[in-house]
């Protein structure tokens, strides 16, 4: 089996994505897993296959009394370590394989049971101290290989193409590009045209965006891209997350945070309106990126080079040198 970047840390979920005592299925590197959270906030994960007749455990249910997951086929129960539970008692050694998780605050990381090759990045926890968590947006599967998806996140030339119709970006000059191993940083400015009244009505968050937006892009290879924008209301932080489901499928979602500085955000109803609109706008960004990647023809050697495109060569090099 061809594993993608074995030993890399993958952020597979935020705690808010898990309902209490409900199975949550993920796919990572060609293997399905089921994750669940109990009322105490404890989180467990097993391979999503019953060791009896290979039924998907995610189709089953959580037994609150035993803190176990129940197979939907024969109602067999397994605890978070994969041990069979019978008559309320643990029986023998684990027979269902567990997935090792690393929980940091509300972030759920895993190495997919491979030996770690990189530490869990601290980018999210460091950049979000004291900020408001707005929610999750764009949780979807992209029908494309992981390398193509990550290259889009590192491609800061695509903004005025893929996202032009939404944000009316006419240019996005790059001021600086720094790289240090698996970490990189870009400082960039968006120059926007005016939105129509219809566009503003459909997407009220556009009213908070000036015609010139100062941005930072911070990268922790391979899973995390931070997009931080300065707007009149304060700072908006979007963490674009990627992990490989299969060789040809990539999972993505975005964690959205804000550092509001303008008191107008506290006007009753206004803050909720902006929050909903920002989440919708972020989901639209993910949709546009996904469609752009999925529509690409098989890769050939480029006959054109764009300014500051070396960051894509940089991330491609990291991927192939892994």
Coordinates of N, CA, C and O in Angstrom, one line a residue, residues 12-14 17 24-26 136-142 241 243 245 250-255 279 282-283 286-287 290:
X12 N -6.9 15.7 12.2 CA -8.0 15.0 11.6 C -9.4 15.5 12.0 O -10.4 15.2 11.4
X13 N -9.4 16.3 13.1 CA -10.7 16.9 13.6 C -10.5 17.9 14.6 O -9.5 18.0 15.3
X14 N -11.5 18.8 14.8 CA -11.6 19.7 15.9 C -12.7 19.1 16.8 O -13.6 18.5 16.3
X17 N -16.3 19.1 16.0 CA -16.9 18.2 14.9 C -17.4 16.9 15.4 O -18.1 16.2 14.7
X24 N -18.0 9.0 14.6 CA -17.5 10.0 13.6 C -16.5 9.3 12.8 O -15.4 8.9 13.3
X25 N -16.7 9.1 11.5 CA -15.8 8.3 10.6 C -14.8 9.3 9.9 O -15.2 10.3 9.4
X26 N -13.6 8.8 9.9 CA -12.6 9.5 9.0 C -11.8 8.4 8.2 O -11.9 7.2 8.5
X136 N -16.2 25.8 12.1 CA -15.6 25.0 11.0 C -16.3 25.3 9.7 O -17.5 25.4 9.6
X137 N -15.6 25.4 8.6 CA -16.1 25.7 7.3 C -15.5 24.8 6.3 O -14.3 24.4 6.5
X138 N -16.2 24.5 5.2 CA -15.6 23.8 4.1 C -15.1 22.3 4.3 O -14.2 21.9 3.7
X139 N -15.8 21.6 5.3 CA -15.4 20.3 5.6 C -15.8 19.4 4.4 O -17.0 19.1 4.2
X140 N -14.9 18.9 3.6 CA -15.2 18.2 2.4 C -14.1 17.3 1.9 O -12.9 17.5 2.4
X141 N -14.4 16.4 1.0 CA -13.4 15.6 0.4 C -13.1 16.1 -1.0 O -14.1 16.3 -1.8
X142 N -11.9 16.4 -1.4 CA -11.5 16.8 -2.7 C -11.0 15.6 -3.5 O -10.2 14.8 -3.0
X241 N -6.8 23.1 6.6 CA -6.3 21.8 7.0 C -6.4 20.8 5.9 O -7.5 20.8 5.3
X243 N -5.5 16.5 4.9 CA -4.9 15.3 5.2 C -5.3 14.3 4.1 O -6.4 14.4 3.5
X245 N -6.8 11.1 2.5 CA -7.7 10.0 2.7 C -7.3 8.8 2.0 O -7.1 7.7 2.5
X250 N -8.4 13.8 -0.9 CA -7.8 14.6 0.1 C -8.9 15.2 0.9 O -9.9 15.8 0.4
X251 N -8.8 15.1 2.3 CA -9.8 15.8 3.1 C -9.4 17.2 3.5 O -8.2 17.4 3.7
X252 N -10.3 18.1 3.6 CA -10.0 19.5 4.0 C -11.1 20.0 4.8 O -12.2 19.6 4.7
X253 N -10.7 20.9 5.7 CA -11.6 21.7 6.5 C -10.9 23.0 7.0 O -9.6 23.0 6.9
X254 N -11.6 24.0 7.4 CA -11.0 25.3 7.8 C -11.5 25.6 9.2 O -12.7 25.6 9.5
X255 N -10.5 26.0 10.0 CA -10.8 26.5 11.4 C -10.8 28.0 11.3 O -9.8 28.6 10.8
X279 N -18.2 32.3 7.6 CA -18.2 30.9 7.5 C -18.6 30.5 6.1 O -18.0 29.6 5.5
X282 N -15.8 31.4 3.6 CA -14.7 30.4 3.7 C -15.1 29.1 3.0 O -14.3 28.5 2.3
X283 N -16.3 28.7 3.2 CA -16.8 27.5 2.5 C -16.8 27.6 1.0 O -16.4 26.7 0.3
X286 N -13.2 27.2 -0.2 CA -12.9 25.8 -0.3 C -13.5 25.1 -1.5 O -12.9 24.4 -2.3
X287 N -14.8 25.5 -1.8 CA -15.5 25.0 -2.9 C -14.8 25.4 -4.2 O -14.6 24.5 -5.1
X290 N -11.5 23.5 -4.5 CA -11.7 22.1 -4.8 C -12.0 21.9 -6.3 O -11.5 21.0 -7.0

